[in-house]
Amino acid sequence: MPSSNEQANEALTYFRERFGVEELPGRVVERGDALWLTTASGELPEGIPTIAMGVRLLRRHGRGLKPTSFGLMLLGDRIRAQRVNLSRSELEALLQGRTLTRKDLPPGYVALCFEGEVLGCGHVKGGLLRCQIPRGRRQELLTALSAARRGGV
Amino acid sequence: MDRYKEIIPAWERFWETLHRPLSPVIRTNTLRISPLELQKRLEAKGFRLEPLPWDETAFKVEGEIPIGNTVEHWLGYYYVQEATQAFPVRALAPRPGERVLDLCAAPGGKTTQIAQLMENKGLLVANDPAPKRLRALLANLYRLGVLCAVVTGLRGEEFPKGIHFDRVLVDAPCSAEGTARRHPRLRRGAPLGIIRRMAGLQKRLLSHALKLVRPGGIVVYSTCTIAPEENEAVVKYALDQGLAELLPWEPPVPYSPGLTSFSGEEYGPELKKAVRFYPHHFDSEGGFVAVLKRTS
Ligand SMILES: C[S@@+](CC[C@H](N)C(=O)[O-])C[C@H]1O[C@@H](n2cnc3c(N)ncnc32)[C@H](O)[C@@H]1O
């Protein structure tokens, strides 16, 4: 399993330049089409097929990189740039698959935030913001938001 | 469950408890948040939290909405884990920097608890052969931010030797009689055919686990069932192979010692060192824990 300085540098450079992250809380390994963040000491002997190692941070996407939502959530407060704070109604709209017009945002990937916490990945193109959080997770968050409303909070 | 009348102390209370609902218990994800901070956040949302006296990270929860449906849960600040289910990992007592194998890991309640005790440092191998359950395991590892885990999808009894683990958890597939409060049809006990089939697999898993741990290393065997055929009989079978000894373990809650015999089968006095949990002892589910140490 390749785990070289090159991948670590590539991931760190990406997060530093795009998201203002100064340090990653683990080492970076490349598996398939993705870069993973792990603190596992050592690796399994050759021949044991592994399904995951730590948390997937970035996927290779054409010639670029795309951050994962779990990866951004994990980096949380380390993310200093491209944080987009959303109101509850904006968040619900995005989770329902709608776009928001945000001419103020530069194009590319952003960290969607709610009440100060990073939830996951969004994407801006031509002034339109879209949610990149996977469908199942989006649905769960919508359920949680509407349960909280019914619960009176 | 009538066949357990002779072994379960205060049978009437046991039976009555099986008919009472169970309040959910949550375990703070200490990789992400402190118990105090979590308590404040959930109380601000209208939940009532009562800390468990024996576990500073766990709370019994009451509220109007299901505790699995909150933004805090979605963010990975806690895991919904029944009180009895937290004991196998406490008996395993993993430490930062160790090499630990969770042989039957999905959906990851205990894997994530192990990662917390390891403070995300060391090597934690989380294995489970069931593809659908593996997906739930992955989602929980990502949600809680477990970074020290490597996930594999093998049959536990075929897990390759070669890494000398410090600790192995065998939280075996079982007939789940201990969960009868949540699954009322189990109140009449699991069918004997299922119990026998499970026992065969459990014996293979535990004896194999003893070969995966280093000499001096610890294997914890746990189930959420009452059937002695899946508990004491499995541990006796593994001990008879001469690789391990049983260690005493004192949980911080009321419990019953392991059985020395049942229904004509002799397990021997050694088995008293194992631990049985019953629902009426601390208002929980039922379960079994045995701590084995590899000797040679
Ligand atoms: C009691 S559950 C584990 C619960 C888990 N430890 C937790 O705390 O969330 C038992 C698990 O054993 C798995 N299993 C079934 N057959 C197995 C085998 N041959 N080897 C390893 N695991 C197996 C099942 O898929 C199931 O996920």
Coordinates of C-alpha atoms and ligand atoms in Angstrom, one line a residue:
Chain A
M1 CA 0.0 0.0 0.0
P2 CA 1.8 3.1 -1.1
S3 CA 2.2 5.6 1.7
S4 CA 4.7 8.2 0.5
N5 CA 5.6 11.7 1.2
E6 CA 4.4 12.5 -2.2
Q7 CA 0.8 11.6 -1.4
A8 CA 1.0 13.3 2.0
N9 CA 2.3 16.5 0.3
E10 CA -0.3 16.4 -2.3
A11 CA -3.1 16.1 0.2
L12 CA -1.7 18.7 2.6
T13 CA -1.0 21.1 -0.2
Y14 CA -4.6 20.8 -1.4
F15 CA -6.1 21.4 2.1
R16 CA -3.7 24.2 2.9
E17 CA -4.3 26.1 -0.4
R18 CA -8.0 25.5 -0.6
F19 CA -9.1 25.3 3.0
G20 CA -6.4 26.9 5.1
V21 CA -5.7 23.6 7.0
E22 CA -2.2 23.8 8.5
E23 CA -1.8 20.2 9.6
L24 CA -3.5 16.8 9.0
P25 CA -4.1 14.6 12.0
G26 CA -2.6 11.5 10.6
R27 CA -0.7 10.1 7.6
V28 CA -2.0 9.9 4.1
V29 CA -2.1 6.7 2.0
E30 CA -3.3 6.1 -1.5
R31 CA -5.8 3.3 -2.1
G32 CA -7.6 2.9 -5.4
D33 CA -8.7 6.3 -6.6
A34 CA -8.6 8.0 -3.2
L35 CA -6.3 9.4 -0.6
W36 CA -7.0 8.2 3.0
L37 CA -6.1 9.7 6.3
T38 CA -5.0 7.1 8.9
T39 CA -3.2 6.8 12.2
A40 CA -3.0 3.0 12.0
S41 CA 0.5 2.0 13.0
G42 CA 1.9 -0.5 10.5
E43 CA 0.0 -2.3 7.8
L44 CA -1.6 -5.7 7.4
P45 CA 0.6 -8.4 5.8
E46 CA 0.4 -8.6 2.0
G47 CA -2.5 -10.7 0.9
I48 CA -5.0 -9.6 3.4
P49 CA -7.5 -7.6 1.4
T50 CA -8.5 -4.4 3.2
I51 CA -11.7 -2.5 2.7
A52 CA -10.8 0.8 4.4
M53 CA -8.0 2.4 6.3
G54 CA -8.9 5.4 8.4
V55 CA -11.2 7.9 6.7
R56 CA -11.3 8.7 3.0
L57 CA -10.2 12.3 2.6
L58 CA -10.0 13.0 -1.2
R59 CA -11.1 11.3 -4.3
R60 CA -9.3 11.7 -7.6
H61 CA -11.7 13.4 -9.9
G62 CA -10.6 13.8 -13.5
R63 CA -7.4 15.7 -13.1
G64 CA -8.3 17.3 -9.8
L65 CA -9.1 16.2 -6.3
K66 CA -12.5 16.2 -4.6
P67 CA -12.8 16.4 -0.8
T68 CA -15.1 13.9 0.9
S69 CA -17.8 15.1 3.3
F70 CA -16.6 12.8 6.1
G71 CA -13.1 14.1 5.5
L72 CA -14.2 17.7 5.8
M73 CA -16.3 16.9 8.9
L74 CA -13.3 15.2 10.5
L75 CA -11.0 18.2 9.8
G76 CA -13.7 20.4 11.4
D77 CA -12.1 23.5 13.1
R78 CA -8.9 23.0 11.2
I79 CA -10.7 24.3 8.2
R80 CA -10.1 28.1 8.1
A81 CA -11.0 29.0 4.5
Q82 CA -14.0 28.3 2.2
R83 CA -16.3 27.9 5.2
V84 CA -19.9 28.7 4.0
N85 CA -22.2 29.4 6.9
L86 CA -25.8 28.4 6.2
S87 CA -29.0 29.2 7.9
R88 CA -31.3 26.3 8.7
S89 CA -33.6 27.0 5.7
E90 CA -30.6 27.3 3.4
L91 CA -29.2 24.1 4.7
E92 CA -32.6 22.3 4.2
A93 CA -32.8 23.6 0.7
L94 CA -29.4 22.2 -0.2
L95 CA -30.1 18.9 1.5
Q96 CA -33.3 18.6 -0.6
G97 CA -31.1 18.9 -3.7
R98 CA -31.9 22.5 -4.5
T99 CA -29.2 25.1 -5.4
L100 CA -28.5 28.4 -3.7
T101 CA -27.5 31.5 -5.6
R102 CA -24.2 32.7 -4.0
K103 CA -22.5 35.1 -6.4
D104 CA -20.1 36.1 -3.6
L105 CA -18.4 32.6 -3.6
P106 CA -15.5 31.7 -5.8
P107 CA -15.9 28.5 -7.8
G108 CA -14.8 25.1 -6.5
Y109 CA -15.3 23.0 -3.4
V110 CA -16.4 24.6 -0.1
A111 CA -17.0 23.4 3.5
L112 CA -20.7 23.6 4.3
C113 CA -21.2 24.8 7.9
F114 CA -24.2 25.0 10.3
E115 CA -24.1 26.6 13.7
G116 CA -20.3 26.8 13.5
E117 CA -19.7 23.1 12.6
V118 CA -18.4 21.7 9.4
L119 CA -21.0 19.3 7.9
G120 CA -19.5 18.3 4.6
C121 CA -18.7 19.3 1.1
G122 CA -20.4 21.8 -1.3
H123 CA -19.6 22.9 -4.8
V124 CA -19.9 26.3 -6.4
K125 CA -20.1 26.8 -10.1
G126 CA -21.3 30.0 -11.9
G127 CA -22.5 31.5 -8.6
L128 CA -24.6 28.4 -7.8
L129 CA -24.0 26.4 -4.6
R130 CA -24.8 22.7 -4.5
C131 CA -24.6 20.1 -1.8
Q132 CA -22.1 17.2 -2.3
I133 CA -23.0 15.3 0.8
P134 CA -24.0 11.7 -0.1
R135 CA -27.7 11.0 -0.5
G136 CA -28.2 8.7 2.5
R137 CA -26.4 11.1 4.9
R138 CA -28.3 14.0 3.5
Q139 CA -31.6 12.3 4.2
E140 CA -30.5 11.5 7.8
L141 CA -29.6 15.1 8.4
L142 CA -32.9 16.3 7.1
T143 CA -34.7 13.9 9.4
A144 CA -32.6 15.1 12.4
L145 CA -33.4 18.8 11.5
S146 CA -37.1 18.2 11.2
A147 CA -37.2 16.1 14.4
A148 CA -35.5 18.9 16.3
R149 CA -38.1 21.3 15.0
R150 CA -40.9 19.0 16.1
G151 CA -39.2 18.7 19.5
G152 CA -39.4 22.4 19.8
V153 CA -35.7 23.3 19.5
Chain B
M1 CA -36.8 -19.2 28.6
D2 CA -38.2 -21.7 31.1
R3 CA -35.2 -23.9 30.8
Y4 CA -33.2 -21.2 32.5
K5 CA -35.5 -21.1 35.6
E6 CA -32.9 -22.9 37.7
I7 CA -29.9 -20.8 36.7
I8 CA -31.3 -17.2 36.7
P9 CA -31.5 -15.8 40.2
A10 CA -34.8 -14.0 41.2
W11 CA -36.6 -15.5 38.2
E12 CA -39.8 -13.6 38.8
R13 CA -38.0 -10.3 38.7
F14 CA -36.1 -11.4 35.6
W15 CA -39.3 -12.3 33.8
E16 CA -41.1 -9.1 34.9
T17 CA -38.1 -7.0 33.7
L18 CA -38.3 -8.6 30.2
H19 CA -41.7 -7.0 29.8
R20 CA -40.5 -3.5 30.7
P21 CA -39.2 -1.0 28.1
L22 CA -35.6 -0.1 28.1
S23 CA -34.4 3.5 28.0
P24 CA -31.6 4.1 25.4
V25 CA -28.1 4.6 26.6
I26 CA -25.5 6.6 24.7
R27 CA -21.7 6.6 24.9
T28 CA -19.9 9.9 24.3
N29 CA -17.4 9.8 21.4
T30 CA -14.5 11.0 23.4
L31 CA -12.5 11.3 20.2
R32 CA -14.7 14.3 19.4
I33 CA -16.3 15.8 22.5
S34 CA -16.3 15.6 26.3
P35 CA -19.1 14.0 28.2
L36 CA -19.9 17.3 29.9
E37 CA -20.1 19.2 26.7
L38 CA -22.3 16.5 25.1
Q39 CA -24.6 16.5 28.1
K40 CA -25.0 20.3 27.9
R41 CA -25.8 20.2 24.2
L42 CA -28.4 17.5 24.4
E43 CA -30.0 19.0 27.5
A44 CA -30.3 22.3 25.7
K45 CA -32.3 20.4 23.1
G46 CA -34.7 19.1 25.6
F47 CA -33.3 15.6 26.4
R48 CA -32.9 14.4 30.0
L49 CA -29.6 12.7 30.6
E50 CA -28.7 10.6 33.6
P51 CA -25.0 9.6 33.8
L52 CA -24.4 5.9 34.5
P53 CA -22.7 5.7 37.9
W54 CA -20.1 3.2 36.7
D55 CA -19.2 4.9 33.3
E56 CA -18.4 8.6 33.1
T57 CA -18.8 8.6 29.3
A58 CA -22.3 7.0 29.2
F59 CA -25.8 8.4 29.8
K60 CA -29.3 7.0 30.1
V61 CA -31.5 9.3 27.9
E62 CA -35.1 10.3 27.8
G63 CA -36.7 12.6 25.3
E64 CA -39.5 13.2 22.9
I65 CA -37.6 12.3 19.8
P66 CA -35.5 9.2 19.1
I67 CA -31.9 9.8 20.3
G68 CA -30.5 8.5 17.0
N69 CA -32.2 11.4 15.2
T70 CA -30.2 14.4 16.3
V71 CA -27.6 16.6 14.5
E72 CA -25.2 15.6 17.3
H73 CA -25.6 12.0 16.5
W74 CA -25.1 12.7 12.8
L75 CA -21.9 14.6 13.6
G76 CA -20.5 11.6 15.5
Y77 CA -20.6 13.0 19.0
Y78 CA -22.0 9.8 20.4
Y79 CA -23.0 6.2 19.8
V80 CA -26.2 4.6 21.0
Q81 CA -24.9 1.6 22.9
E82 CA -26.9 -0.5 25.5
A83 CA -25.2 -0.6 28.9
T84 CA -24.4 -4.3 28.9
Q85 CA -22.8 -3.9 25.5
A86 CA -20.1 -1.6 26.9
F87 CA -18.6 -4.3 29.2
P88 CA -16.8 -6.6 26.8
V89 CA -14.5 -3.7 25.7
R90 CA -13.9 -2.6 29.3
A91 CA -12.8 -6.2 30.0
L92 CA -10.6 -6.1 27.0
A93 CA -9.0 -2.9 28.3
P94 CA -7.1 -1.9 25.1
R95 CA -4.4 0.8 25.4
P96 CA -3.0 3.4 23.0
G97 CA -0.4 2.0 20.7
E98 CA -1.5 -1.6 20.9
R99 CA -2.4 -4.0 18.1
V100 CA -6.0 -5.0 18.6
L101 CA -8.4 -7.2 16.5
D102 CA -12.1 -7.0 16.6
L103 CA -13.0 -10.2 14.9
C104 CA -16.8 -9.8 14.6
A105 CA -17.0 -6.0 14.4
A106 CA -20.2 -4.8 12.6
P107 CA -21.9 -2.4 13.1
G108 CA -19.0 -1.1 15.2
G109 CA -20.4 -0.2 18.6
K110 CA -17.4 -2.0 20.2
T111 CA -14.9 -1.1 17.5
T112 CA -15.5 2.6 18.0
Q113 CA -15.3 2.1 21.8
I114 CA -11.9 0.4 21.4
A115 CA -10.7 3.2 19.2
Q116 CA -11.7 5.7 22.0
L117 CA -9.7 3.8 24.6
M118 CA -6.8 3.6 22.2
E119 CA -7.1 7.3 21.6
N120 CA -6.9 6.6 17.9
K121 CA -3.3 5.3 18.3
G122 CA -2.0 1.9 17.4
L123 CA -3.5 -0.7 15.0
L124 CA -7.2 -1.7 15.2
V125 CA -8.3 -4.3 12.8
A126 CA -12.1 -4.4 12.4
N127 CA -13.3 -7.5 10.7
D128 CA -16.8 -8.7 9.6
P129 CA -17.8 -11.0 6.7
A130 CA -21.4 -9.7 6.2
P131 CA -21.3 -7.1 3.4
K132 CA -24.5 -5.2 4.5
R133 CA -23.3 -5.0 8.1
L134 CA -19.8 -3.9 6.9
R135 CA -21.4 -0.9 5.3
A136 CA -22.9 0.1 8.6
L137 CA -19.5 -0.5 10.3
L138 CA -17.8 1.8 7.8
A139 CA -20.4 4.5 8.2
N140 CA -20.0 4.4 12.0
L141 CA -16.2 4.5 11.8
Y142 CA -16.3 7.5 9.5
R143 CA -19.0 9.3 11.5
L144 CA -17.1 8.9 14.7
G145 CA -13.7 9.8 13.1
V146 CA -11.9 6.5 13.9
L147 CA -8.5 6.8 12.2
C148 CA -6.6 3.9 13.6
A149 CA -8.8 1.2 12.1
V150 CA -8.2 -1.0 9.1
V151 CA -11.3 -2.9 7.9
T152 CA -11.4 -6.4 6.6
G153 CA -14.3 -8.6 5.4
L154 CA -13.1 -12.1 6.2
R155 CA -14.7 -15.1 8.0
G156 CA -13.2 -14.8 11.4
E157 CA -12.3 -18.5 11.6
E158 CA -10.2 -18.0 8.5
F159 CA -8.5 -14.7 9.5
P160 CA -4.8 -15.2 8.5
K161 CA -2.2 -15.6 11.2
G162 CA 0.9 -13.4 11.0
I163 CA 0.2 -10.3 13.1
H164 CA 0.7 -11.0 16.8
F165 CA -2.2 -9.1 18.3
D166 CA -2.0 -7.8 21.9
R167 CA -5.8 -8.2 22.3
V168 CA -8.6 -9.9 20.3
L169 CA -12.3 -9.3 20.9
V170 CA -14.7 -12.1 19.8
D171 CA -18.1 -10.5 20.1
A172 CA -19.6 -13.6 18.5
P173 CA -22.8 -13.9 16.4
C174 CA -25.3 -15.5 18.8
S175 CA -29.0 -16.3 19.4
A176 CA -29.4 -12.9 21.1
E177 CA -31.7 -14.0 23.9
G178 CA -30.3 -11.2 26.1
T179 CA -32.1 -8.6 23.8
A180 CA -35.6 -9.9 24.6
R181 CA -36.7 -6.6 26.0
R182 CA -36.3 -5.1 22.5
H183 CA -37.4 -8.3 20.7
P184 CA -40.3 -9.7 22.5
R185 CA -40.5 -12.9 20.5
L186 CA -37.2 -13.9 22.1
R187 CA -38.9 -14.0 25.5
R188 CA -39.7 -17.6 24.9
G189 CA -36.0 -18.3 24.2
A190 CA -34.2 -19.0 21.0
P191 CA -34.8 -22.3 19.1
L192 CA -32.3 -25.0 20.2
G193 CA -31.4 -25.6 16.6
I194 CA -30.1 -22.0 16.3
I195 CA -28.3 -22.3 19.6
R196 CA -26.5 -25.4 18.5
R197 CA -25.6 -24.0 15.1
M198 CA -24.3 -20.8 16.7
A199 CA -22.3 -22.8 19.3
G200 CA -20.4 -24.6 16.5
L201 CA -19.3 -21.3 14.8
Q202 CA -18.5 -19.7 18.2
K203 CA -16.2 -22.6 19.1
R204 CA -14.3 -22.2 15.8
L205 CA -14.1 -18.4 16.2
L206 CA -12.8 -18.5 19.8
S207 CA -10.3 -21.2 19.3
H208 CA -9.0 -19.4 16.2
A209 CA -8.8 -16.1 18.0
L210 CA -6.5 -17.8 20.6
K211 CA -4.1 -18.5 17.8
L212 CA -4.2 -14.9 16.5
V213 CA -3.2 -13.3 19.9
R214 CA 0.4 -13.3 21.1
P215 CA 1.5 -15.4 24.1
G216 CA 0.5 -13.4 27.1
G217 CA -2.1 -11.5 25.1
I218 CA -5.8 -11.2 26.0
V219 CA -8.9 -12.6 24.2
V220 CA -12.3 -11.5 25.4
Y221 CA -15.3 -13.7 24.4
S222 CA -18.7 -12.1 24.6
T223 CA -22.3 -12.7 23.6
C224 CA -25.7 -11.1 24.2
T225 CA -27.3 -14.4 24.9
I226 CA -28.2 -16.5 27.9
A227 CA -27.8 -20.0 26.5
P228 CA -24.9 -21.8 28.3
E229 CA -24.3 -23.8 25.1
E230 CA -23.1 -20.5 23.5
N231 CA -21.3 -19.2 26.6
E232 CA -19.6 -21.5 29.1
A233 CA -19.6 -24.5 26.8
V234 CA -17.7 -22.4 24.2
V235 CA -15.2 -21.2 26.7
K236 CA -14.6 -24.7 28.1
Y237 CA -14.1 -26.0 24.6
A238 CA -11.4 -23.4 23.9
L239 CA -9.7 -23.9 27.3
D240 CA -9.6 -27.6 26.7
Q241 CA -7.2 -27.0 23.8
G242 CA -4.6 -26.0 26.3
L243 CA -3.6 -22.6 24.8
A244 CA -5.2 -20.3 27.4
E245 CA -6.3 -19.7 30.9
L246 CA -9.4 -17.9 32.2
L247 CA -8.7 -14.7 34.1
P248 CA -11.0 -13.3 36.8
W249 CA -12.8 -10.0 35.9
E250 CA -14.9 -7.9 38.2
P251 CA -17.4 -5.6 36.5
P252 CA -18.5 -2.5 38.3
V253 CA -22.2 -3.6 38.3
P254 CA -24.1 -6.5 39.9
Y255 CA -23.6 -9.8 37.9
S256 CA -23.7 -13.6 38.3
P257 CA -20.7 -15.8 38.0
G258 CA -20.4 -18.2 35.0
L259 CA -22.1 -21.6 35.4
T260 CA -20.1 -24.7 36.4
S261 CA -22.7 -27.0 34.8
F262 CA -26.0 -27.0 32.9
S263 CA -28.4 -29.6 31.8
G264 CA -26.1 -32.5 32.5
E265 CA -23.0 -30.8 31.0
E266 CA -20.1 -30.1 33.3
Y267 CA -18.1 -27.0 32.6
G268 CA -15.9 -27.1 35.7
P269 CA -15.2 -24.7 38.6
E270 CA -12.9 -22.5 36.5
L271 CA -15.9 -21.1 34.6
K272 CA -17.0 -19.2 37.7
K273 CA -14.5 -16.6 36.6
A274 CA -16.8 -15.7 33.6
V275 CA -19.5 -13.1 34.0
R276 CA -23.2 -13.3 33.3
F277 CA -25.3 -10.1 33.1
Y278 CA -29.1 -10.3 33.5
P279 CA -31.6 -7.6 32.6
H280 CA -32.9 -7.2 36.2
H281 CA -29.5 -6.6 37.8
F282 CA -29.1 -3.0 36.5
D283 CA -32.0 -2.5 34.2
S284 CA -30.3 -3.5 31.0
E285 CA -30.1 -6.3 28.5
G286 CA -28.4 -9.7 29.2
G287 CA -25.0 -10.8 28.2
F288 CA -21.9 -12.9 28.9
V289 CA -18.2 -12.0 29.1
A290 CA -15.1 -14.2 29.6
V291 CA -11.5 -13.0 29.7
L292 CA -8.9 -15.4 28.4
K293 CA -5.1 -15.1 28.4
R294 CA -3.0 -17.0 26.0
T295 CA -0.4 -18.9 28.0
S296 CA 1.7 -20.6 25.3
Ligands
LIG1 C1 -23.0 -9.5 17.9 S1 -22.6 -9.0 16.3 C2 -21.3 -7.9 16.6 C3 -21.6 -6.6 17.2 C4 -20.5 -5.6 17.2 N1 -19.3 -6.2 17.9 C5 -20.8 -4.3 17.9 O1 -20.5 -4.1 19.0 O2 -21.4 -3.4 17.2 C6 -21.9 -10.4 15.5 C7 -21.3 -10.1 14.2 O3 -20.6 -11.3 13.8 C8 -20.6 -11.3 12.4 N2 -20.3 -12.7 11.9 C9 -21.1 -13.7 11.4 N3 -20.4 -14.8 11.1 C10 -19.1 -14.5 11.3 C11 -17.9 -15.2 11.1 N4 -17.8 -16.4 10.6 N5 -16.7 -14.5 11.4 C12 -16.7 -13.3 11.9 N6 -17.8 -12.6 12.2 C13 -19.0 -13.2 11.8 C14 -22.0 -10.9 12.0 O4 -22.0 -10.4 10.7 C15 -22.3 -9.8 13.1 O5 -22.0 -8.5 12.6

